[in-house]
GROMACS .gro file of C-alpha atoms in nm:
model
  457
    1MET     CA    1  -0.012  -0.025   0.000
    2THR     CA    2   0.131   0.352  -0.098
    3ALA     CA    3  -0.069   0.574   0.122
    4PRO     CA    4   0.143   0.747   0.401
    5ALA     CA    5   0.047   0.516   0.709
    6PRO     CA    6  -0.150   0.872   0.911
    7ALA     CA    7  -0.361   0.866   0.592
    8ALA     CA    8  -0.404   0.486   0.580
    9VAL     CA    9  -0.528   0.472   0.905
   10GLU     CA   10  -0.791   0.732   0.943
   11THR     CA   11  -0.886   0.623   0.612
   12VAL     CA   12  -0.955   0.260   0.682
   13PHE     CA   13  -1.088   0.355   0.996
   14ARG     CA   14  -1.380   0.605   0.915
   15MET     CA   15  -1.480   0.302   0.669
   16GLU     CA   16  -1.469   0.050   0.890
   17SER     CA   17  -1.546   0.149   1.251
   18PRO     CA   18  -1.888   0.063   1.226
   19ARG     CA   19  -1.776  -0.293   1.173
   20ILE     CA   20  -1.514  -0.285   1.461
   21ILE     CA   21  -1.773  -0.133   1.702
   22ALA     CA   22  -2.018  -0.375   1.633
   23ALA     CA   23  -1.800  -0.642   1.626
   24VAL     CA   24  -1.611  -0.546   1.996
   25ALA     CA   25  -2.011  -0.449   2.113
   26ARG     CA   26  -2.047  -0.846   2.043
   27ILE     CA   27  -1.785  -0.870   2.309
   28VAL     CA   28  -1.840  -0.599   2.611
   29ARG     CA   29  -2.173  -0.546   2.565
   30ASP     CA   30  -2.191  -0.157   2.617
   31VAL     CA   31  -2.161   0.056   2.272
   32GLY     CA   32  -1.991   0.322   2.457
   33ILE     CA   33  -1.704   0.116   2.574
   34ALA     CA   34  -1.687  -0.063   2.225
   35GLU     CA   35  -1.633   0.303   2.069
   36GLU     CA   36  -1.327   0.339   2.325
   37ILE     CA   37  -1.164   0.041   2.242
   38ALA     CA   38  -1.200   0.073   1.882
   39GLN     CA   39  -1.041   0.410   1.931
   40ASP     CA   40  -0.752   0.254   2.134
   41ALA     CA   41  -0.711   0.062   1.838
   42LEU     CA   42  -0.686   0.355   1.591
   43VAL     CA   43  -0.423   0.491   1.837
   44ALA     CA   44  -0.231   0.165   1.814
   45ALA     CA   45  -0.231   0.170   1.438
   46LEU     CA   46  -0.132   0.536   1.490
   47GLU     CA   47   0.104   0.422   1.651
   48GLN     CA   48   0.260   0.094   1.474
   49TRP     CA   49   0.210   0.136   1.112
   50PRO     CA   50   0.475   0.444   1.051
   51ARG     CA   51   0.686   0.190   1.189
   52THR     CA   52   0.624  -0.122   1.040
   53GLY     CA   53   0.402  -0.074   0.774
   54VAL     CA   54   0.074  -0.050   0.667
   55PRO     CA   55  -0.052  -0.404   0.699
   56GLU     CA   56  -0.176  -0.597   0.366
   57ARG     CA   57  -0.581  -0.642   0.529
   58PRO     CA   58  -0.546  -0.283   0.737
   59ALA     CA   59  -0.919  -0.366   0.821
   60ALA     CA   60  -0.872  -0.690   0.961
   61TRP     CA   61  -0.581  -0.592   1.172
   62LEU     CA   62  -0.764  -0.288   1.353
   63THR     CA   63  -1.067  -0.520   1.398
   64ALA     CA   64  -0.838  -0.801   1.532
   65ALA     CA   65  -0.651  -0.556   1.778
   66ALA     CA   66  -0.973  -0.389   1.873
   67LYS     CA   67  -1.135  -0.767   1.954
   68ASN     CA   68  -0.784  -0.838   2.137
   69ARG     CA   69  -0.875  -0.586   2.338
   70ALA     CA   70  -1.178  -0.615   2.395
   71VAL     CA   71  -1.135  -0.986   2.508
   72ASP     CA   72  -0.868  -0.855   2.790
   73LEU     CA   73  -1.122  -0.622   2.906
   74VAL     CA   74  -1.372  -0.902   2.924
   75ARG     CA   75  -1.120  -1.167   3.127
   76ARG     CA   76  -1.004  -0.857   3.385
   77ARG     CA   77  -1.342  -0.842   3.446
   78GLU     CA   78  -1.467  -1.050   3.782
   79THR     CA   79  -1.748  -1.184   3.566
   80TYR     CA   80  -1.552  -1.302   3.275
   81ALA     CA   81  -1.648  -1.697   3.317
   82ARG     CA   82  -1.996  -1.581   3.242
   83LYS     CA   83  -1.926  -1.323   2.971
   84LEU     CA   84  -1.682  -1.556   2.824
   85ALA     CA   85  -2.013  -1.831   2.816
   86GLU     CA   86  -2.214  -1.553   2.614
   87VAL     CA   87  -1.935  -1.467   2.394
   88GLY     CA   88  -1.887  -1.827   2.286
   89ARG     CA   89  -1.519  -2.043   2.171
   90GLU     CA   90  -1.517  -1.891   1.850
   91LEU     CA   91  -1.404  -1.550   1.993
   92THR     CA   92  -1.089  -1.689   2.053
   93GLU     CA   93  -1.052  -1.850   1.744
   94GLU     CA   94  -1.197  -1.650   1.495
   95SER     CA   95  -0.986  -1.570   1.195
   96TYR     CA   96  -0.780  -1.259   1.179
   97ASP     CA   97  -1.019  -1.161   0.859
   98PRO     CA   98  -1.390  -1.287   0.945
   99GLU     CA   99  -1.597  -1.306   0.642
  100PRO     CA  100  -1.898  -1.025   0.723
  101SER     CA  101  -2.266  -1.193   0.767
  102GLY     CA  102  -2.491  -1.250   0.498
  103PRO     CA  103  -2.765  -1.016   0.412
  104GLY     CA  104  -3.028  -1.216   0.508
  105ASP     CA  105  -2.850  -1.314   0.897
  106ILE     CA  106  -3.061  -1.236   1.196
  107ASP     CA  107  -2.695  -1.192   1.386
  108ASP     CA  108  -2.544  -0.911   1.209
  109ASP     CA  109  -2.389  -0.730   1.396
  110LEU     CA  110  -2.415  -0.408   1.236
  111LEU     CA  111  -2.811  -0.492   1.259
  112ARG     CA  112  -2.769  -0.576   1.620
  113LEU     CA  113  -2.572  -0.197   1.680
  114ILE     CA  114  -2.864  -0.044   1.504
  115PHE     CA  115  -3.164  -0.148   1.674
  116THR     CA  116  -2.959  -0.128   2.056
  117ALA     CA  117  -2.890   0.269   2.004
  118CYS     CA  118  -3.258   0.257   1.861
  119HIS     CA  119  -3.364   0.179   2.221
  120PRO     CA  120  -3.679   0.355   2.336
  121VAL     CA  121  -3.525   0.414   2.653
  122LEU     CA  122  -3.357   0.708   2.391
  123SER     CA  123  -3.467   1.012   2.290
  124ALA     CA  124  -3.577   1.017   1.905
  125GLU     CA  125  -3.308   1.288   1.825
  126ALA     CA  126  -3.024   1.067   2.054
  127ARG     CA  127  -3.123   0.770   1.862
  128THR     CA  128  -3.042   0.935   1.491
  129ALA     CA  129  -2.707   1.105   1.648
  130LEU     CA  130  -2.578   0.787   1.839
  131THR     CA  131  -2.654   0.574   1.550
  132LEU     CA  132  -2.477   0.789   1.285
  133ARG     CA  133  -2.142   0.784   1.542
  134LEU     CA  134  -2.141   0.445   1.574
  135VAL     CA  135  -2.290   0.307   1.250
  136GLY     CA  136  -2.287   0.562   0.976
  137GLY     CA  137  -1.902   0.663   1.098
  138LEU     CA  138  -1.973   1.007   1.112
  139ARG     CA  139  -1.783   1.280   1.282
  140THR     CA  140  -1.989   1.518   1.601
  141ASP     CA  141  -1.926   1.785   1.345
  142GLU     CA  142  -2.076   1.616   1.037
  143ILE     CA  143  -2.362   1.489   1.223
  144ALA     CA  144  -2.435   1.853   1.388
  145ARG     CA  145  -2.440   1.988   1.015
  146ALA     CA  146  -2.701   1.685   0.904
  147PHE     CA  147  -2.933   1.815   1.220
  148LEU     CA  148  -2.890   2.180   1.168
  149VAL     CA  149  -2.774   2.186   1.539
  150PRO     CA  150  -2.454   2.368   1.709
  151GLU     CA  151  -2.158   2.060   1.718
  152ALA     CA  152  -2.212   2.065   2.116
  153THR     CA  153  -2.570   1.967   2.111
  154VAL     CA  154  -2.469   1.689   1.911
  155ALA     CA  155  -2.193   1.561   2.123
  156GLN     CA  156  -2.395   1.601   2.420
  157ARG     CA  157  -2.713   1.387   2.291
  158ILE     CA  158  -2.416   1.115   2.243
  159VAL     CA  159  -2.263   1.125   2.564
  160ARG     CA  160  -2.584   1.123   2.715
  161ALA     CA  161  -2.693   0.798   2.490
  162LYS     CA  162  -2.398   0.572   2.569
  163ARG     CA  163  -2.456   0.665   2.914
  164THR     CA  164  -2.833   0.603   2.941
  165LEU     CA  165  -2.781   0.275   2.750
  166ALA     CA  166  -2.492   0.150   3.000
  167THR     CA  167  -2.714   0.251   3.264
  168ALA     CA  168  -3.030   0.079   3.160
  169GLY     CA  169  -2.847  -0.222   3.093
  170VAL     CA  170  -3.008  -0.220   2.716
  171GLU     CA  171  -2.864  -0.586   2.572
  172PHE     CA  172  -2.693  -0.581   2.223
  173GLU     CA  173  -2.968  -0.749   2.048
  174VAL     CA  174  -3.221  -0.752   1.750
  175PRO     CA  175  -3.545  -0.744   1.929
  176TYR     CA  176  -3.844  -0.937   1.872
  177GLY     CA  177  -4.234  -0.919   1.856
  178GLU     CA  178  -4.372  -0.613   1.967
  179GLU     CA  179  -4.078  -0.444   2.107
  180ARG     CA  180  -3.887  -0.513   1.742
  181ALA     CA  181  -4.194  -0.316   1.564
  182ALA     CA  182  -4.182  -0.043   1.888
  183ARG     CA  183  -3.840   0.014   1.743
  184LEU     CA  184  -3.854  -0.033   1.422
  185GLY     CA  185  -3.953   0.364   1.281
  186SER     CA  186  -3.640   0.434   1.425
  187VAL     CA  187  -3.447   0.221   1.270
  188LEU     CA  188  -3.583   0.266   0.912
  189ASP     CA  189  -3.529   0.667   0.989
  190VAL     CA  190  -3.176   0.608   1.096
  191ILE     CA  191  -3.106   0.351   0.786
  192TYR     CA  192  -3.261   0.627   0.545
  193LEU     CA  193  -3.013   0.866   0.719
  194ILE     CA  194  -2.696   0.681   0.667
  195PHE     CA  195  -2.795   0.643   0.291
  196ASN     CA  196  -2.854   0.966   0.239
  197GLU     CA  197  -2.463   1.054   0.412
  198GLY     CA  198  -2.330   0.823   0.170
  199TYR     CA  199  -2.513   0.930  -0.103
  200ALA     CA  200  -2.444   1.319  -0.073
  201ALA     CA  201  -2.214   1.330   0.179
  202THR     CA  202  -2.226   1.642   0.431
  203ALA     CA  203  -1.839   1.756   0.411
  204GLY     CA  204  -1.512   1.635   0.246
  205ASP     CA  205  -1.353   1.573  -0.054
  206ASP     CA  206  -1.605   1.355  -0.241
  207LEU     CA  207  -1.984   1.329  -0.342
  208LEU     CA  208  -2.046   0.983  -0.239
  209ARG     CA  209  -1.932   0.765   0.070
  210PRO     CA  210  -2.055   0.451  -0.105
  211ALA     CA  211  -1.982   0.168   0.173
  212LEU     CA  212  -2.240   0.387   0.405
  213CYS     CA  213  -2.481   0.356   0.067
  214GLU     CA  214  -2.390  -0.040   0.077
  215ASP     CA  215  -2.477  -0.121   0.444
  216ALA     CA  216  -2.763   0.086   0.445
  217LEU     CA  217  -2.919  -0.122   0.172
  218ARG     CA  218  -2.791  -0.423   0.318
  219LEU     CA  219  -2.966  -0.354   0.622
  220ALA     CA  220  -3.305  -0.277   0.452
  221ARG     CA  221  -3.317  -0.575   0.302
  222VAL     CA  222  -3.207  -0.728   0.614
  223LEU     CA  223  -3.529  -0.556   0.744
  224ALA     CA  224  -3.767  -0.654   0.436
  225GLY     CA  225  -3.678  -0.997   0.504
  226LEU     CA  226  -3.724  -0.994   0.861
  227MET     CA  227  -4.049  -0.791   0.801
  228PRO     CA  228  -4.261  -0.926   0.473
  229LYS     CA  229  -4.547  -0.757   0.592
  230GLU     CA  230  -4.409  -0.428   0.690
  231GLY     CA  231  -4.490  -0.210   0.400
  232GLU     CA  232  -4.272   0.103   0.513
  233VAL     CA  233  -4.014  -0.188   0.546
  234HIS     CA  234  -4.023  -0.276   0.184
  235GLY     CA  235  -4.122   0.063   0.095
  236LEU     CA  236  -3.799   0.184   0.220
  237ALA     CA  237  -3.598  -0.128   0.035
  238ALA     CA  238  -3.754   0.008  -0.278
  239LEU     CA  239  -3.615   0.334  -0.237
  240LEU     CA  240  -3.272   0.251  -0.116
  241GLU     CA  241  -3.282   0.003  -0.449
  242ILE     CA  242  -3.384   0.280  -0.690
  243GLN     CA  243  -3.121   0.540  -0.568
  244ALA     CA  244  -2.848   0.333  -0.538
  245SER     CA  245  -2.909   0.223  -0.913
  246ARG     CA  246  -2.758   0.544  -1.007
  247THR     CA  247  -2.424   0.539  -0.824
  248ALA     CA  248  -2.249   0.497  -1.121
  249ALA     CA  249  -2.345   0.770  -1.317
  250ARG     CA  250  -2.355   1.067  -1.099
  251THR     CA  251  -1.999   1.119  -1.085
  252GLY     CA  252  -1.773   1.192  -1.380
  253PRO     CA  253  -1.417   1.008  -1.364
  254ASP     CA  254  -1.240   1.284  -1.197
  255GLY     CA  255  -1.512   1.264  -0.926
  256ARG     CA  256  -1.676   1.559  -0.990
  257PRO     CA  257  -2.090   1.521  -0.982
  258VAL     CA  258  -2.305   1.500  -1.308
  259LEU     CA  259  -2.618   1.639  -1.274
  260LEU     CA  260  -2.951   1.428  -1.310
  261ALA     CA  261  -3.028   1.594  -1.642
  262ASP     CA  262  -2.639   1.527  -1.785
  263GLN     CA  263  -2.638   1.126  -1.647
  264ASN     CA  264  -2.538   0.883  -1.881
  265ARG     CA  265  -2.893   0.638  -1.800
  266SER     CA  266  -2.740   0.360  -1.986
  267ARG     CA  267  -2.507   0.354  -1.634
  268TRP     CA  268  -2.755   0.306  -1.453
  269ASP     CA  269  -2.822   0.000  -1.245
  270ARG     CA  270  -3.100  -0.178  -1.388
  271ARG     CA  271  -3.097  -0.482  -1.146
  272LEU     CA  272  -3.117  -0.284  -0.856
  273ILE     CA  273  -3.426  -0.060  -1.055
  274LEU     CA  274  -3.576  -0.406  -1.127
  275ARG     CA  275  -3.522  -0.497  -0.695
  276GLY     CA  276  -3.691  -0.116  -0.599
  277PHE     CA  277  -4.006  -0.185  -0.833
  278GLU     CA  278  -4.029  -0.541  -0.687
  279ALA     CA  279  -4.004  -0.434  -0.371
  280LEU     CA  280  -4.234  -0.098  -0.407
  281GLY     CA  281  -4.519  -0.358  -0.510
  282ARG     CA  282  -4.495  -0.543  -0.178
  283ALA     CA  283  -4.521  -0.161  -0.031
  284GLY     CA  284  -4.815  -0.106  -0.175
  285GLU     CA  285  -4.995  -0.451  -0.124
  286GLY     CA  286  -5.170  -0.319   0.167
  287GLY     CA  287  -5.382  -0.074  -0.001
  288THR     CA  288  -5.182   0.246   0.068
  289TYR     CA  289  -4.830   0.387   0.073
  290GLY     CA  290  -4.649   0.528   0.399
  291PRO     CA  291  -4.390   0.808   0.368
  292TYR     CA  292  -4.093   0.576   0.220
  293ALA     CA  293  -4.331   0.422  -0.003
  294LEU     CA  294  -4.408   0.759  -0.189
  295GLN     CA  295  -4.077   0.876  -0.200
  296ALA     CA  296  -4.012   0.530  -0.395
  297ALA     CA  297  -4.280   0.616  -0.610
  298ILE     CA  298  -4.128   0.969  -0.712
  299ALA     CA  299  -3.749   0.790  -0.769
  300ALA     CA  300  -3.986   0.577  -0.965
  301CYS     CA  301  -4.095   0.814  -1.191
  302HIS     CA  302  -3.732   0.908  -1.216
  303ALA     CA  303  -3.614   0.579  -1.326
  304LYS     CA  304  -3.914   0.497  -1.534
  305ALA     CA  305  -3.828   0.792  -1.777
  306PRO     CA  306  -3.629   0.701  -2.033
  307ALA     CA  307  -3.508   1.035  -2.094
  308TYR     CA  308  -3.475   1.317  -1.858
  309GLU     CA  309  -3.693   1.532  -2.092
  310GLU     CA  310  -3.936   1.287  -2.090
  311THR     CA  311  -4.013   1.257  -1.682
  312ASP     CA  312  -4.340   1.305  -1.559
  313TRP     CA  313  -4.321   1.601  -1.336
  314ARG     CA  314  -4.686   1.645  -1.311
  315THR     CA  315  -4.706   1.307  -1.126
  316ILE     CA  316  -4.404   1.344  -0.914
  317ALA     CA  317  -4.536   1.684  -0.803
  318ALA     CA  318  -4.890   1.522  -0.723
  319LEU     CA  319  -4.669   1.243  -0.527
  320TYR     CA  320  -4.546   1.482  -0.340
  321GLU     CA  321  -4.869   1.677  -0.212
  322ARG     CA  322  -4.932   1.343  -0.092
  323LEU     CA  323  -4.617   1.339   0.085
  324THR     CA  324  -4.659   1.673   0.245
  325ALA     CA  325  -5.003   1.514   0.365
  326VAL     CA  326  -4.843   1.262   0.541
  327ALA     CA  327  -4.508   1.391   0.665
  328PRO     CA  328  -4.439   1.738   0.634
  329SER     CA  329  -4.106   1.941   0.636
  330PRO     CA  330  -3.983   2.235   0.506
  331VAL     CA  331  -3.733   1.995   0.250
  332VAL     CA  332  -4.033   1.839   0.097
  333GLU     CA  333  -4.221   2.138   0.024
  334LEU     CA  334  -3.879   2.239  -0.128
  335ASN     CA  335  -3.858   1.962  -0.345
  336ARG     CA  336  -4.207   1.991  -0.403
  337ALA     CA  337  -4.124   2.350  -0.551
  338VAL     CA  338  -3.870   2.228  -0.779
  339ALA     CA  339  -4.137   1.949  -0.926
  340VAL     CA  340  -4.417   2.229  -0.973
  341SER     CA  341  -4.161   2.507  -1.182
  342MET     CA  342  -4.074   2.178  -1.391
  343ALA     CA  343  -4.466   2.082  -1.409
  344GLU     CA  344  -4.617   2.488  -1.460
  345GLY     CA  345  -4.303   2.691  -1.482
  346PRO     CA  346  -4.008   2.876  -1.288
  347GLU     CA  347  -4.262   3.127  -1.184
  348ALA     CA  348  -4.490   2.868  -0.975
  349GLY     CA  349  -4.180   2.723  -0.816
  350LEU     CA  350  -4.006   3.042  -0.680
  351ALA     CA  351  -4.324   3.129  -0.529
  352LEU     CA  352  -4.296   2.824  -0.309
  353VAL     CA  353  -3.938   2.863  -0.273
  354ASP     CA  354  -3.951   3.281  -0.135
  355ALA     CA  355  -4.228   3.154   0.106
  356LEU     CA  356  -3.990   2.893   0.261
  357ALA     CA  357  -3.712   3.180   0.323
  358GLU     CA  358  -3.816   3.254   0.670
  359GLU     CA  359  -3.813   2.859   0.737
  360ARG     CA  360  -3.592   2.801   1.110
  361ALA     CA  361  -3.521   2.488   0.971
  362LEU     CA  362  -3.385   2.589   0.627
  363VAL     CA  363  -3.148   2.853   0.737
  364GLY     CA  364  -2.783   2.784   0.665
  365TYR     CA  365  -2.945   2.505   0.414
  366HIS     CA  366  -2.729   2.550   0.104
  367LEU     CA  367  -2.952   2.370  -0.131
  368LEU     CA  368  -3.248   2.628  -0.052
  369PRO     CA  369  -3.029   2.900  -0.252
  370SER     CA  370  -2.898   2.677  -0.480
  371VAL     CA  371  -3.226   2.632  -0.590
  372ARG     CA  372  -3.365   2.966  -0.602
  373GLY     CA  373  -3.084   3.058  -0.843
  374ASP     CA  374  -3.135   2.792  -1.079
  375LEU     CA  375  -3.523   2.933  -1.123
  376LEU     CA  376  -3.386   3.295  -1.102
  377GLU     CA  377  -3.165   3.175  -1.401
  378ARG     CA  378  -3.477   3.055  -1.549
  379LEU     CA  379  -3.645   3.357  -1.541
  380GLY     CA  380  -3.387   3.531  -1.698
  381ARG     CA  381  -3.243   3.699  -1.406
  382PRO     CA  382  -2.885   3.644  -1.386
  383GLU     CA  383  -2.753   3.880  -1.141
  384GLU     CA  384  -2.975   3.740  -0.882
  385ALA     CA  385  -2.895   3.396  -0.943
  386ARG     CA  386  -2.507   3.479  -0.930
  387ALA     CA  387  -2.590   3.577  -0.587
  388GLU     CA  388  -2.782   3.266  -0.508
  389PHE     CA  389  -2.522   3.051  -0.641
  390GLU     CA  390  -2.239   3.210  -0.476
  391ARG     CA  391  -2.451   3.202  -0.132
  392ALA     CA  392  -2.509   2.818  -0.158
  393ALA     CA  393  -2.143   2.746  -0.229
  394SER     CA  394  -2.075   2.954   0.083
  395LEU     CA  395  -2.311   2.693   0.293
  396THR     CA  396  -2.204   2.337   0.144
  397ARG     CA  397  -1.908   2.206   0.314
  398ASN     CA  398  -1.854   1.958   0.064
  399GLU     CA  399  -1.592   2.053  -0.212
  400ARG     CA  400  -1.737   1.878  -0.490
  401GLU     CA  401  -2.085   2.094  -0.470
  402ARG     CA  402  -1.886   2.387  -0.403
  403GLU     CA  403  -1.703   2.349  -0.697
  404LEU     CA  404  -1.988   2.303  -0.903
  405LEU     CA  405  -2.215   2.591  -0.747
  406ARG     CA  406  -1.887   2.818  -0.805
  407GLU     CA  407  -1.904   2.709  -1.209
  408ARG     CA  408  -2.284   2.752  -1.235
  409ALA     CA  409  -2.209   3.130  -1.082
  410GLU     CA  410  -1.951   3.173  -1.296
  411ARG     CA  411  -2.180   3.084  -1.630
  412ALA     CA  412  -2.507   3.296  -1.469
  413GLU     CA  413  -2.506   3.573  -1.748
  414PRO     CA  414  -2.773   3.729  -1.918
  415GLN     CA  415  -2.906   3.499  -2.204
  416GLY     CA  416  -3.201   3.681  -2.351
  417PRO     CA  417  -3.626   3.596  -2.339
  418ALA     CA  418  -3.717   3.412  -2.036
  419ASP     CA  419  -3.832   3.115  -2.228
  420ARG     CA  420  -3.474   3.096  -2.432
  421VAL     CA  421  -3.349   3.072  -2.083
  422ALA     CA  422  -3.576   2.830  -1.948
  423ARG     CA  423  -3.575   2.611  -2.263
  424ALA     CA  424  -3.188   2.595  -2.211
  425ASP     CA  425  -3.178   2.554  -1.857
  426ALA     CA  426  -3.484   2.396  -1.751
  427LYS     CA  427  -3.316   2.042  -1.737
  428ARG     CA  428  -3.112   2.177  -1.438
  429SER     CA  429  -3.360   2.321  -1.216
  430ALA     CA  430  -3.461   1.983  -1.007
  431ASP     CA  431  -3.046   1.887  -0.998
  432ARG     CA  432  -2.948   2.086  -0.741
  433VAL     CA  433  -3.239   1.932  -0.516
  434GLU     CA  434  -3.296   1.670  -0.757
  435GLN     CA  435  -3.571   1.523  -0.419
  436ALA     CA  436  -3.256   1.521  -0.219
  437ASP     CA  437  -3.119   1.572   0.138
  438PRO     CA  438  -3.442   1.511   0.335
  439GLU     CA  439  -3.253   1.398   0.663
  440ARG     CA  440  -3.103   1.717   0.711
  441PRO     CA  441  -3.288   2.024   0.806
  442ALA     CA  442  -3.362   2.007   1.173
  443ASP     CA  443  -3.744   1.974   1.179
  444ARG     CA  444  -3.738   1.678   1.083
  445VAL     CA  445  -3.449   1.558   1.245
  446GLU     CA  446  -3.544   1.632   1.587
  447ARG     CA  447  -3.918   1.450   1.519
  448ALA     CA  448  -3.706   1.132   1.423
  449ASP     CA  449  -3.962   1.100   1.132
  450GLY     CA  450  -3.657   1.051   0.885
  451ARG     CA  451  -3.875   1.121   0.567
  452GLY     CA  452  -3.868   1.423   0.332
  453ALA     CA  453  -3.799   1.421  -0.061
  454SER     CA  454  -3.622   1.110  -0.207
  455GLU     CA  455  -3.392   1.179  -0.518
  456ALA     CA  456  -3.087   1.265  -0.353
  457ARG     CA  457  -2.890   1.442  -0.632
   0.00000   0.00000   0.00000
C-alpha cells in the first residue's frame, strides 16, 4: 500500500469503524466501551504503522486489535467466566479476517448495533445521533451539520445516549415481537439517514461515500426479509434500491458531480431498479403508501423515464403533495417547489421557494439558495441567480458541490428572453435538490420522522 501510514489509518478507520464497534460491542455488551476500544485500536495503528508499514489487510488488523483489547477487558472483569460463555469459544478462535454476515443473517452485528442504538430508552434525537456516530461513522461535526444544530448539542446527545444505554443495561441484540415493531420507525429513519450521507456526503472532498450506501442498502434488505408484511420496510428498501441504481452515473472520472439531466442513463443499474420496483409493489400490497413508499414512487418516476425530458413531473408534483400531507417538512416543500417549477414553470416554483425563506430549519441550508438560483436563471435574472449560487457555495461543506455551485455562479449571464433561458436551463432546475437531503433540516430530524424528499442528487 502506497498511502502514508497516518492517512491510511484515518481512511480505513472511517470506513470500517462501524463494523469494528459492532464486533467489539458483541463482546463487551456496551456500545460506549466498544467505541472507546475501537479508538484504542486506532491509536495503536497510528503508533505502529509508521514504523512497521501499513499491513496488507488494514481493516482486519484494526478489527483484530480491537477484539483482542475487548477480550482482555472481559478477562479482567470478575464476571469473566459468564461473559466468555455468552460470547462463545469462537471469539478466541476467530479468523484474522472474518467474513461479513450474509444479508439475510439475523445475527448481523451491524443490525444489532442499530437496534441497540434505537432503543426506546433514548430520545428520538439521541437515537439518530448515536447511530450515525456508531454505525454511520460520522464525526460529531458532520452529524451536527446533518441536523443543522450546534456541534456541542450533538456531542452532548451522544455522550448521554451511551451513558443511558449502559445505566439501563440495554442488551446488545435484535429484539423480537412487539418490541421490535416499536423500534422499527427509528431504525428505518436511521438507515435512511445513513444512506443519504453516503449518497450525498455532508462534507469532504468526495460527493459519495459508497460504503455507507452499501451498508444501508444491505440493512434495508435484512429488515425486508425479517418483516415481509411491513409495507414501509419494503418502501424504504425500494427507495434505496432505486437510488443506488444511479451511483455509477452520478460522478465523472474526476469525481465531479454529474447532474441528473446530464447523466448517462445506460449506466443506471437496471438490476437494482427492478429490485426497487418489486419492493415498491410489496410496499403497496396493503392498499396505502407510507412516506417511504411515496418517496420510492417518486424515485420510480425518474427511473421509468427513458430520458430526462420525458420525466413525468406532474405525477412527481402530485406525489409530493401526498407526501406533504403524511410527512410535512420544509425540505419536502422545497422539493415540491422544484417539481412544480418543472411541471408549471419557474414562476410557480419560485413563489413556493420564496415562501420557505423564513423557515428556521432551512437557515444555512445550501440547497435553498441553490434551487432559487436555478429558478432565477430560468426566469432570465442572472445577476440575482449568481448571488444565490455564490451563497449556496459558501454554505456547503462538500468540496465537489462547492466547485459545481461556483461554476454555476460564473455561468450565470444574461441569455435573452426568459422562455429561451428556460429551454436551455430547465433541465438543471431539479438537479440541485433532485428530491434530496431529507435528513438534514433540524425540524425533521428532531421529530425523528426520518422522511422528506427522496431523489438525492
